[in-house]
Every structure is written in structure tokens, then in C-alpha cells.
Amino acid sequence: MSHAKIDTLERRHQAVRATLGEQNLDALVVTSLPNILYLTNFTGSSAILILTTDRVELLTDFRYVTAVRDLQRSGAGLELTTVEGSYDAMLVKRLAALPVAARVGVEAAHLTVARHLWMTTALARAATGSPNNATLVPTEGIVERARVRKDRDEIATMREAARRLSRVAVGVLTDVRAGMTEQELALAIDWRIRQGGFSRTAFDTIVASGPNAALPHAQPGERRLTEGDLVVLDFGGVYASYCVDLTRTVSIGRAAPRAREVYGAVLEAHDRAIASVRPGASRLDIDQAARDTLGRYGLAEAFGHGTGHGLGIEVHEDPRITRRRPDVDTRDEAVAPGMVFTIEPGAYLPDWGGVRIEDDVLVTGDGVDVLTDVTTELIEI
């Protein structure tokens, strides 16, 4: 397992602390496990992090004490508080010990209303007769905004992950054959992902054949791959805690003229979207490049999802490469060096089938690198 270097962790802490200063916060309670991993290298399933201006305190239980001790020996600068019983009760106890009238940010997207209400009430009781009075302040995306531009360690990890996934894909293309079921092929893909050095799949593998390919997130079933089918293969893996994602569409036997036409339109949309990626480019314009291309082929209505999504510790994160919507106030943010995201236009025609082609890209200082490297030509099997 790859960990961020200690100096990298410290830079991440300082970036978050700068945002806390801007928002007049004395501390941040981090309950999102991906955010905790980003700030500490901790990969366990239960923890809460308290980040202040000068401390990084991790609350976890006995299952992970040894792992945290290892992180401490590596110089990660973590303070450990062992939880016995309720995590939230221990959190309230630690927050009550913060300086007088501390404003404590909490991750609104990762904290239920019930937990927030309980902690607010418990903190009020703890403050009775005490000068300490921590106030919980909802925040949005403080750590996620730091995560959106990958640092050097993350980029190196994701390059290696994409290289491995590309090699997996080459093997997958040799596994496809007429007569096998979607489920059989999905199992073969999952096996190759594990054999490729990934700790797990990044999501449930998609194998969608024939008319099922019209469903962007179809689940593999008992349908057998049949001559004339287009088959969408969408899979990804988690390598050293980072996700990569790839989609190819293949033909069982010689592709019919309509299949070639739709495939060619999606491939052109894929290529034009990638060509539009550069520092400062609008994420909405990148989506529009793919959408306009499909529209010229009469497939605008067949493309219902966004052109891409960010990749990193989570398989779906910012930036979102999405469409303009006149009825929704969508912020037109520019992409920037260090961002990693997918480009994955598709066309889905009910009762006929569909095509999706997906690669992972990195915004560089002067353009774009395509991290995945698998042929985009239509393969006929």
C-alpha cells in the first residue's frame, strides 16, 4: 500500500488550515473516511479526525491502534485517542476540551441531522458551568476542494494505476467470446483486476450486451453474448487507495452498419472532448464538445449523462464534467493542472443497445495526458 509522504501530508494540513482561517474556524471535525485517508494515510473503516491550527487528532478504536502506531512511527504527526464505546461521545469530550468559544467546522455532507442534533445537545450540557463552549458550524467541501487537484504523489499513483488497468483491459478483450453470459464475463474481469495488483474493484463491473447496452448502469445478468451484439464493458480498480475507471465497447462478430455509425459518433465525441481539455478550459465546455458532436449525428437525446467525473480516493468526485442546464445554476468552473477525471461520452438507444468509450485524463500545465492506453478502434470478436 502506497502512502503520501510526511511532507505531502503536512502540505495538505496547511491547505485545509488556510481555509479554516478564511472561514474563522478553530477546528474541523472530519467524518468522511476518504477525507481522513487523504489527511492521515489511515485506511481503516472507523475513525473521526479533529484538525486544529496545531494538532491532528485521530479518534479510533482498538482494532486500529496498531495501525495508527505505525503511522505515528512513520512521522505522520498524529495524536491518537482510543475510543471505548461511542465515537460521538468521545468526540464531544474532546471538543469540550478545546479553547474557549471554539468554532468547530463539521462536514455537513457527511453528518446526519440526528448526529448533529445529539452532538449539539451534548456539547451544550458539557459547557454548563464551564468556560469552554464549542459551537458546531456546518461546512461544505473543505477537504474535497484540497483533494480536487492531485499532488505529485497522487499523480504518480494514478499513472501507475491507469497503466495497470490498461494492461487488464488488453487481457479482458481476449476473454470476450460469443455464448458466455454477462455474469461470466464480469467475473472474469473482476479476477483480472485482482490479478493486476488492485486491492478491489472500484465499483460493480458493468457488462451490458445487446439491448442491455442501452442501460448506462446495467447489471450483468444471464443473457448470453450473441452474434451482432454490441457489448459495453465498464470496469475499474483501486490501487494504493486510488481509483481508475475504463470503458470499451466491442462487437460480437462483424458490426452492422448502424453499430459502426453510432460507435464512430461516440468515438468522435470522446476525441473532441479530450482535445478540448487544457488548463483554464470550462468543464461545461468540455462536456459541450462531446454533446455537440453527438448532436450532429442525431444522437443528442441518446446521451443523458455527463461527459466525465473526477477520480481519486473516490471513483466519483470533483470535478464534474457536466452539461449546462438553463434551469439550474451550474457554476462554470475551469479545470486546472493536477485534476484527474474521466471522459466518457455514450449513446443509448432503447431496445437497440448502446456505446460508451471512457478514458482517464490528467490536466497538465499546458494540456492533457490520457492516462489509460487501450485501443479505441471498434473491436469485432
Tab-separated table of C-alpha atoms in Angstrom:
chain	number	residue	atom	x	y	z
A	1	MET	CA	0.000	0.000	0.000
A	2	SER	CA	1.325	3.405	-1.002
A	3	HIS	CA	1.158	6.277	1.489
A	4	ALA	CA	1.558	10.004	0.965
A	5	LYS	CA	4.912	11.250	2.230
A	6	ILE	CA	5.026	13.130	5.520
A	7	ASP	CA	5.840	16.465	3.876
A	8	THR	CA	2.917	15.888	1.500
A	9	LEU	CA	0.570	15.305	4.445
A	10	GLU	CA	1.800	18.473	6.092
A	11	ARG	CA	1.077	20.474	2.922
A	12	ARG	CA	-2.436	19.028	2.887
A	13	HIS	CA	-2.946	20.007	6.532
A	14	GLN	CA	-1.770	23.550	5.832
A	15	ALA	CA	-4.106	23.888	2.850
A	16	VAL	CA	-7.066	22.893	4.998
A	17	ARG	CA	-5.930	25.144	7.845
A	18	ALA	CA	-5.763	28.086	5.454
A	19	THR	CA	-9.413	27.510	4.597
A	20	LEU	CA	-10.295	27.253	8.300
A	21	GLY	CA	-8.685	30.642	8.798
A	22	GLU	CA	-10.684	32.131	5.942
A	23	GLN	CA	-13.895	30.816	7.493
A	24	ASN	CA	-12.978	31.869	11.044
A	25	LEU	CA	-12.941	28.276	12.287
A	26	ASP	CA	-10.766	26.982	15.113
A	27	ALA	CA	-11.024	23.317	14.165
A	28	LEU	CA	-12.544	20.913	11.678
A	29	VAL	CA	-14.166	17.591	12.530
A	30	VAL	CA	-13.627	15.198	9.624
A	31	THR	CA	-16.020	12.243	9.483
A	32	SER	CA	-15.649	11.322	5.809
A	33	LEU	CA	-13.306	8.319	5.613
A	34	PRO	CA	-11.891	9.329	2.191
A	35	ASN	CA	-11.046	12.748	3.641
A	36	ILE	CA	-9.453	11.143	6.708
A	37	LEU	CA	-7.335	8.937	4.440
A	38	TYR	CA	-6.244	11.993	2.449
A	39	LEU	CA	-5.111	13.818	5.595
A	40	THR	CA	-3.542	10.928	7.552
A	41	ASN	CA	-2.930	7.808	5.388
A	42	PHE	CA	-5.375	5.973	7.710
A	43	THR	CA	-7.245	3.264	5.769
A	44	GLY	CA	-9.456	1.761	8.480
A	45	SER	CA	-13.237	1.655	8.460
A	46	SER	CA	-13.959	3.674	11.624
A	47	ALA	CA	-12.412	6.973	12.706
A	48	ILE	CA	-13.027	10.673	13.325
A	49	LEU	CA	-10.360	13.326	12.797
A	50	ILE	CA	-10.033	16.647	14.613
A	51	LEU	CA	-7.784	19.115	12.795
A	52	THR	CA	-6.867	22.326	14.614
A	53	THR	CA	-4.311	25.019	13.915
A	54	ASP	CA	-1.560	22.989	15.566
A	55	ARG	CA	-2.815	19.410	16.104
A	56	VAL	CA	-4.088	16.411	14.154
A	57	GLU	CA	-6.014	14.082	16.461
A	58	LEU	CA	-7.401	10.759	15.277
A	59	LEU	CA	-10.172	9.032	17.200
A	60	THR	CA	-10.420	5.307	16.521
A	61	ASP	CA	-10.993	2.043	18.359
A	62	PHE	CA	-8.795	-0.860	19.471
A	63	ARG	CA	-8.962	-2.578	16.055
A	64	TYR	CA	-6.761	0.110	14.534
A	65	VAL	CA	-4.472	1.143	17.383
A	66	THR	CA	-1.519	-0.840	15.998
A	67	ALA	CA	-2.021	0.622	12.517
A	68	VAL	CA	-2.114	4.159	13.915
A	69	ARG	CA	1.009	3.486	15.985
A	70	ASP	CA	2.741	2.535	12.730
A	71	LEU	CA	1.621	5.808	11.181
A	72	GLN	CA	2.939	7.676	14.208
A	73	ARG	CA	6.322	5.929	13.910
A	74	SER	CA	6.463	6.983	10.274
A	75	GLY	CA	6.383	10.596	11.463
A	76	ALA	CA	2.802	11.345	10.436
A	77	GLY	CA	2.340	13.663	13.444
A	78	LEU	CA	-0.901	12.074	14.579
A	79	GLU	CA	-2.215	12.160	18.115
A	80	LEU	CA	-4.227	9.055	18.946
A	81	THR	CA	-7.329	8.922	21.098
A	82	THR	CA	-8.649	5.397	21.613
A	83	VAL	CA	-12.424	5.152	21.573
A	84	GLU	CA	-14.115	2.792	24.004
A	85	GLY	CA	-17.839	2.826	23.386
A	86	SER	CA	-19.441	5.715	21.498
A	87	TYR	CA	-17.401	7.627	18.925
A	88	ASP	CA	-19.673	10.646	19.202
A	89	ALA	CA	-19.466	10.712	22.995
A	90	MET	CA	-15.662	10.694	22.779
A	91	LEU	CA	-15.773	13.392	20.107
A	92	VAL	CA	-17.903	15.631	22.334
A	93	LYS	CA	-15.476	15.058	25.203
A	94	ARG	CA	-12.513	16.086	23.057
A	95	LEU	CA	-14.313	19.109	21.592
A	96	ALA	CA	-15.321	20.268	25.055
A	97	ALA	CA	-11.604	20.438	25.881
A	98	LEU	CA	-10.883	22.865	23.024
A	99	PRO	CA	-10.165	26.567	23.732
A	100	VAL	CA	-12.924	28.853	24.974
A	101	ALA	CA	-15.748	29.522	22.466
A	102	ALA	CA	-14.169	27.426	19.730
A	103	ARG	CA	-15.917	27.474	16.358
A	104	VAL	CA	-15.729	23.892	15.095
A	105	GLY	CA	-16.484	23.069	11.490
A	106	VAL	CA	-18.311	19.830	10.725
A	107	GLU	CA	-18.722	18.206	7.324
A	108	ALA	CA	-22.394	18.848	6.618
A	109	ALA	CA	-22.493	16.353	3.733
A	110	HIS	CA	-21.198	13.567	5.973
A	111	LEU	CA	-23.080	14.187	9.207
A	112	THR	CA	-26.708	13.204	9.687
A	113	VAL	CA	-29.205	15.608	11.215
A	114	ALA	CA	-29.687	13.191	14.117
A	115	ARG	CA	-25.966	13.054	14.935
A	116	HIS	CA	-25.625	16.829	14.639
A	117	LEU	CA	-28.566	17.363	16.991
A	118	TRP	CA	-27.190	14.861	19.527
A	119	MET	CA	-23.718	16.418	19.490
A	120	THR	CA	-25.072	19.963	19.763
A	121	THR	CA	-27.155	18.972	22.783
A	122	ALA	CA	-24.261	17.041	24.369
A	123	LEU	CA	-21.864	19.955	23.861
A	124	ALA	CA	-24.346	22.334	25.496
A	125	ARG	CA	-24.564	20.036	28.533
A	126	ALA	CA	-20.771	19.726	28.675
A	127	ALA	CA	-20.439	23.530	28.630
A	128	THR	CA	-22.682	24.009	31.665
A	129	GLY	CA	-20.614	25.625	34.363
A	130	SER	CA	-17.522	25.638	32.131
A	131	PRO	CA	-15.880	28.498	30.219
A	132	ASN	CA	-15.399	26.128	27.258
A	133	ASN	CA	-18.176	26.343	24.690
A	134	ALA	CA	-17.560	24.671	21.335
A	135	THR	CA	-20.045	25.617	18.629
A	136	LEU	CA	-20.612	23.351	15.619
A	137	VAL	CA	-20.554	25.158	12.264
A	138	PRO	CA	-21.693	23.324	9.088
A	139	THR	CA	-19.127	23.434	6.281
A	140	GLU	CA	-19.130	22.280	2.674
A	141	GLY	CA	-16.276	20.604	0.829
A	142	ILE	CA	-13.281	21.998	2.720
A	143	VAL	CA	-11.160	18.870	2.307
A	144	GLU	CA	-12.710	17.947	-1.047
A	145	ARG	CA	-11.541	21.263	-2.510
A	146	ALA	CA	-7.994	20.405	-1.486
A	147	ARG	CA	-8.352	16.927	-2.993
A	148	VAL	CA	-9.540	18.067	-6.418
A	149	ARG	CA	-6.019	18.926	-7.663
A	150	LYS	CA	-3.768	15.930	-7.228
A	151	ASP	CA	-0.273	16.394	-5.837
A	152	ARG	CA	2.857	14.715	-7.157
A	153	ASP	CA	2.431	11.577	-5.050
A	154	GLU	CA	-1.173	11.156	-6.128
A	155	ILE	CA	-0.375	11.681	-9.808
A	156	ALA	CA	2.384	9.067	-9.688
A	157	THR	CA	-0.021	6.602	-8.056
A	158	MET	CA	-2.775	7.270	-10.577
A	159	ARG	CA	-0.410	6.952	-13.531
A	160	GLU	CA	0.614	3.519	-12.294
A	161	ALA	CA	-3.000	2.566	-11.608
A	162	ALA	CA	-4.018	3.578	-15.132
A	163	ARG	CA	-1.104	1.653	-16.599
A	164	ARG	CA	-2.188	-1.443	-14.721
A	165	LEU	CA	-5.833	-1.037	-15.694
A	166	SER	CA	-4.854	-0.652	-19.339
A	167	ARG	CA	-2.969	-3.933	-19.136
A	168	VAL	CA	-6.012	-5.544	-17.507
A	169	ALA	CA	-8.189	-4.261	-20.355
A	170	VAL	CA	-5.984	-5.836	-23.006
A	171	GLY	CA	-6.479	-9.181	-21.264
A	172	VAL	CA	-10.214	-8.600	-20.882
A	173	LEU	CA	-10.596	-8.121	-24.625
A	174	THR	CA	-9.207	-11.621	-25.133
A	175	ASP	CA	-11.764	-13.073	-22.693
A	176	VAL	CA	-14.825	-11.931	-24.614
A	177	ARG	CA	-16.499	-14.621	-26.705
A	178	ALA	CA	-19.934	-15.410	-28.060
A	179	GLY	CA	-22.033	-17.699	-25.885
A	180	MET	CA	-20.745	-16.634	-22.479
A	181	THR	CA	-23.109	-14.845	-20.128
A	182	GLU	CA	-22.696	-11.269	-18.973
A	183	GLN	CA	-22.124	-12.545	-15.430
A	184	GLU	CA	-19.394	-14.952	-16.562
A	185	LEU	CA	-17.554	-12.144	-18.325
A	186	ALA	CA	-17.959	-9.807	-15.339
A	187	LEU	CA	-16.403	-12.443	-13.061
A	188	ALA	CA	-13.506	-12.848	-15.484
A	189	ILE	CA	-12.957	-9.081	-15.478
A	190	ASP	CA	-13.019	-8.921	-11.674
A	191	TRP	CA	-10.454	-11.722	-11.499
A	192	ARG	CA	-8.151	-9.876	-13.882
A	193	ILE	CA	-8.476	-6.700	-11.821
A	194	ARG	CA	-7.332	-8.520	-8.688
A	195	GLN	CA	-4.558	-10.274	-10.625
A	196	GLY	CA	-3.477	-6.875	-11.922
A	197	GLY	CA	-2.472	-5.733	-8.454
A	198	PHE	CA	-5.636	-3.882	-7.475
A	199	SER	CA	-6.986	-4.318	-3.944
A	200	ARG	CA	-10.563	-4.430	-5.213
A	201	THR	CA	-12.834	-3.256	-7.982
A	202	ALA	CA	-13.664	0.436	-7.855
A	203	PHE	CA	-17.364	-0.286	-8.461
A	204	ASP	CA	-19.575	-3.146	-9.614
A	205	THR	CA	-18.306	-4.182	-13.036
A	206	ILE	CA	-20.702	-3.488	-15.912
A	207	VAL	CA	-21.126	-5.942	-18.780
A	208	ALA	CA	-24.120	-4.953	-20.916
A	209	SER	CA	-24.830	-6.772	-24.172
A	210	GLY	CA	-27.304	-6.208	-26.992
A	211	PRO	CA	-30.355	-4.230	-25.833
A	212	ASN	CA	-28.971	-4.179	-22.267
A	213	ALA	CA	-26.251	-1.821	-23.513
A	214	ALA	CA	-28.928	0.869	-23.709
A	215	LEU	CA	-28.792	0.958	-19.877
A	216	PRO	CA	-25.773	3.040	-18.777
A	217	HIS	CA	-25.509	1.216	-15.420
A	218	ALA	CA	-26.845	-2.193	-16.397
A	219	GLN	CA	-26.113	-5.078	-14.033
A	220	PRO	CA	-24.601	-8.217	-15.576
A	221	GLY	CA	-27.199	-10.939	-15.960
A	222	GLU	CA	-27.751	-14.343	-17.524
A	223	ARG	CA	-28.047	-13.000	-21.065
A	224	ARG	CA	-25.571	-14.679	-23.401
A	225	LEU	CA	-23.378	-12.649	-25.731
A	226	THR	CA	-24.832	-13.131	-29.198
A	227	GLU	CA	-23.627	-12.548	-32.752
A	228	GLY	CA	-24.323	-8.939	-33.704
A	229	ASP	CA	-24.314	-7.613	-30.119
A	230	LEU	CA	-22.532	-4.502	-29.041
A	231	VAL	CA	-21.181	-5.129	-25.531
A	232	VAL	CA	-20.319	-2.306	-23.122
A	233	LEU	CA	-17.510	-3.238	-20.694
A	234	ASP	CA	-17.079	-0.732	-17.849
A	235	PHE	CA	-14.682	-1.605	-15.031
A	236	GLY	CA	-12.179	-0.089	-12.647
A	237	GLY	CA	-9.862	-0.852	-9.772
A	238	VAL	CA	-8.489	0.587	-6.549
A	239	TYR	CA	-4.698	0.724	-6.462
A	240	ALA	CA	-2.912	2.097	-3.381
A	241	SER	CA	-6.250	3.661	-2.325
A	242	TYR	CA	-6.817	5.453	-5.675
A	243	CYS	CA	-9.469	4.658	-8.283
A	244	VAL	CA	-9.208	4.343	-12.047
A	245	ASP	CA	-12.004	3.626	-14.494
A	246	LEU	CA	-12.226	2.475	-18.128
A	247	THR	CA	-14.955	1.596	-20.645
A	248	ARG	CA	-14.734	-0.053	-24.043
A	249	THR	CA	-17.500	-1.288	-26.331
A	250	VAL	CA	-16.905	-4.344	-28.534
A	251	SER	CA	-18.890	-6.122	-31.218
A	252	ILE	CA	-19.645	-9.824	-31.185
A	253	GLY	CA	-18.991	-10.730	-34.802
A	254	ARG	CA	-18.989	-8.194	-37.599
A	255	ALA	CA	-20.679	-4.941	-36.595
A	256	ALA	CA	-23.755	-3.854	-38.525
A	257	PRO	CA	-23.667	-0.502	-40.362
A	258	ARG	CA	-25.802	1.185	-37.672
A	259	ALA	CA	-23.497	-0.084	-34.934
A	260	ARG	CA	-20.485	1.309	-36.794
A	261	GLU	CA	-22.227	4.647	-37.232
A	262	VAL	CA	-23.122	5.000	-33.553
A	263	TYR	CA	-19.688	3.804	-32.453
A	264	GLY	CA	-17.977	6.279	-34.770
A	265	ALA	CA	-20.084	9.156	-33.428
A	266	VAL	CA	-19.263	8.293	-29.803
A	267	LEU	CA	-15.563	7.921	-30.602
A	268	GLU	CA	-15.511	11.327	-32.295
A	269	ALA	CA	-17.265	12.846	-29.259
A	270	HIS	CA	-14.691	11.178	-26.991
A	271	ASP	CA	-11.771	12.508	-29.036
A	272	ARG	CA	-13.160	16.047	-29.334
A	273	ALA	CA	-13.823	16.249	-25.607
A	274	ILE	CA	-10.272	15.168	-24.810
A	275	ALA	CA	-8.896	17.663	-27.340
A	276	SER	CA	-10.743	20.456	-25.504
A	277	VAL	CA	-9.091	19.700	-22.142
A	278	ARG	CA	-6.456	22.237	-21.122
A	279	PRO	CA	-5.778	24.471	-18.105
A	280	GLY	CA	-8.469	27.116	-17.832
A	281	ALA	CA	-10.974	25.279	-20.018
A	282	SER	CA	-14.540	25.320	-18.749
A	283	ARG	CA	-15.715	21.935	-17.542
A	284	LEU	CA	-19.047	22.782	-19.153
A	285	ASP	CA	-17.339	23.472	-22.489
A	286	ILE	CA	-15.572	20.109	-22.333
A	287	ASP	CA	-18.947	18.438	-21.921
A	288	GLN	CA	-20.384	20.565	-24.713
A	289	ALA	CA	-17.662	19.430	-27.116
A	290	ALA	CA	-18.865	15.849	-26.724
A	291	ARG	CA	-22.549	16.802	-26.699
A	292	ASP	CA	-22.350	18.937	-29.858
A	293	THR	CA	-20.577	16.138	-31.710
A	294	LEU	CA	-23.264	13.599	-30.866
A	295	GLY	CA	-25.912	16.155	-31.788
A	296	ARG	CA	-24.532	16.388	-35.305
A	297	TYR	CA	-25.227	12.677	-35.663
A	298	GLY	CA	-28.754	12.992	-34.319
A	299	LEU	CA	-27.758	11.391	-31.017
A	300	ALA	CA	-28.119	14.340	-28.659
A	301	GLU	CA	-31.099	12.779	-26.890
A	302	ALA	CA	-29.276	9.457	-26.620
A	303	PHE	CA	-26.597	10.990	-24.358
A	304	GLY	CA	-28.221	11.546	-20.991
A	305	HIS	CA	-25.332	11.652	-18.516
A	306	GLY	CA	-22.352	13.921	-18.037
A	307	THR	CA	-19.159	13.573	-20.043
A	308	GLY	CA	-16.985	12.797	-17.046
A	309	HIS	CA	-16.324	12.736	-13.323
A	310	GLY	CA	-13.306	13.259	-11.131
A	311	LEU	CA	-11.193	10.334	-9.964
A	312	GLY	CA	-9.095	9.897	-6.856
A	313	ILE	CA	-9.672	8.312	-3.486
A	314	GLU	CA	-13.295	8.017	-4.606
A	315	VAL	CA	-14.379	6.806	-8.026
A	316	HIS	CA	-16.811	9.712	-8.358
A	317	GLU	CA	-15.556	13.053	-7.083
A	318	ASP	CA	-14.960	16.587	-8.337
A	319	PRO	CA	-14.614	17.954	-10.933
A	320	ARG	CA	-17.880	17.007	-12.613
A	321	ILE	CA	-17.688	17.380	-16.388
A	322	THR	CA	-21.341	18.110	-16.899
A	323	ARG	CA	-23.772	19.923	-19.140
A	324	ARG	CA	-25.137	23.420	-18.996
A	325	ARG	CA	-28.678	23.475	-17.662
A	326	PRO	CA	-30.690	26.657	-18.142
A	327	ASP	CA	-32.988	25.684	-15.265
A	328	VAL	CA	-30.130	25.020	-12.810
A	329	ASP	CA	-27.482	27.426	-11.537
A	330	THR	CA	-24.441	25.376	-12.538
A	331	ARG	CA	-21.129	27.013	-11.657
A	332	ASP	CA	-18.907	27.262	-14.728
A	333	GLU	CA	-15.605	26.286	-13.128
A	334	ALA	CA	-12.382	25.898	-15.057
A	335	VAL	CA	-10.241	22.789	-14.922
A	336	ALA	CA	-6.692	23.160	-13.661
A	337	PRO	CA	-3.381	21.275	-13.666
A	338	GLY	CA	-3.463	18.248	-11.387
A	339	MET	CA	-7.125	17.431	-11.946
A	340	VAL	CA	-7.841	13.838	-12.998
A	341	PHE	CA	-11.186	12.892	-14.484
A	342	THR	CA	-12.876	10.610	-16.976
A	343	ILE	CA	-14.032	11.401	-20.478
A	344	GLU	CA	-16.891	9.002	-21.221
A	345	PRO	CA	-19.500	10.042	-23.773
A	346	GLY	CA	-22.121	7.487	-24.726
A	347	ALA	CA	-25.188	6.919	-26.836
A	348	TYR	CA	-28.035	4.729	-25.582
A	349	LEU	CA	-30.911	3.664	-27.823
A	350	PRO	CA	-33.747	1.765	-26.089
A	351	ASP	CA	-34.437	-1.732	-27.438
A	352	TRP	CA	-31.353	-1.484	-29.667
A	353	GLY	CA	-28.259	-1.070	-27.486
A	354	GLY	CA	-25.581	1.464	-26.782
A	355	VAL	CA	-21.962	2.537	-26.936
A	356	ARG	CA	-19.696	4.134	-24.327
A	357	ILE	CA	-15.972	4.856	-24.602
A	358	GLU	CA	-14.137	6.040	-21.480
A	359	ASP	CA	-10.591	7.068	-20.645
A	360	ASP	CA	-8.932	8.768	-17.674
A	361	VAL	CA	-7.177	12.088	-18.283
A	362	LEU	CA	-4.845	14.372	-16.322
A	363	VAL	CA	-4.801	18.133	-16.845
A	364	THR	CA	-1.162	19.171	-17.211
A	365	GLY	CA	0.497	22.568	-17.203
A	366	ASP	CA	-0.032	23.011	-20.918
A	367	GLY	CA	-2.647	20.474	-21.986
A	368	VAL	CA	-3.791	16.967	-21.190
A	369	ASP	CA	-2.337	13.489	-20.716
A	370	VAL	CA	-4.502	10.459	-21.410
A	371	LEU	CA	-3.533	8.080	-18.599
A	372	THR	CA	-5.283	4.957	-19.892
A	373	ASP	CA	-3.852	3.400	-23.030
A	374	VAL	CA	-6.119	0.917	-24.809
A	375	THR	CA	-7.151	0.971	-28.451
A	376	THR	CA	-10.362	2.865	-29.183
A	377	GLU	CA	-10.905	1.167	-32.523
A	378	LEU	CA	-14.045	-0.924	-32.738
A	379	ILE	CA	-13.023	-4.497	-31.944
A	380	GLU	CA	-15.013	-7.252	-33.628
A	381	ILE	CA	-14.784	-10.561	-31.823
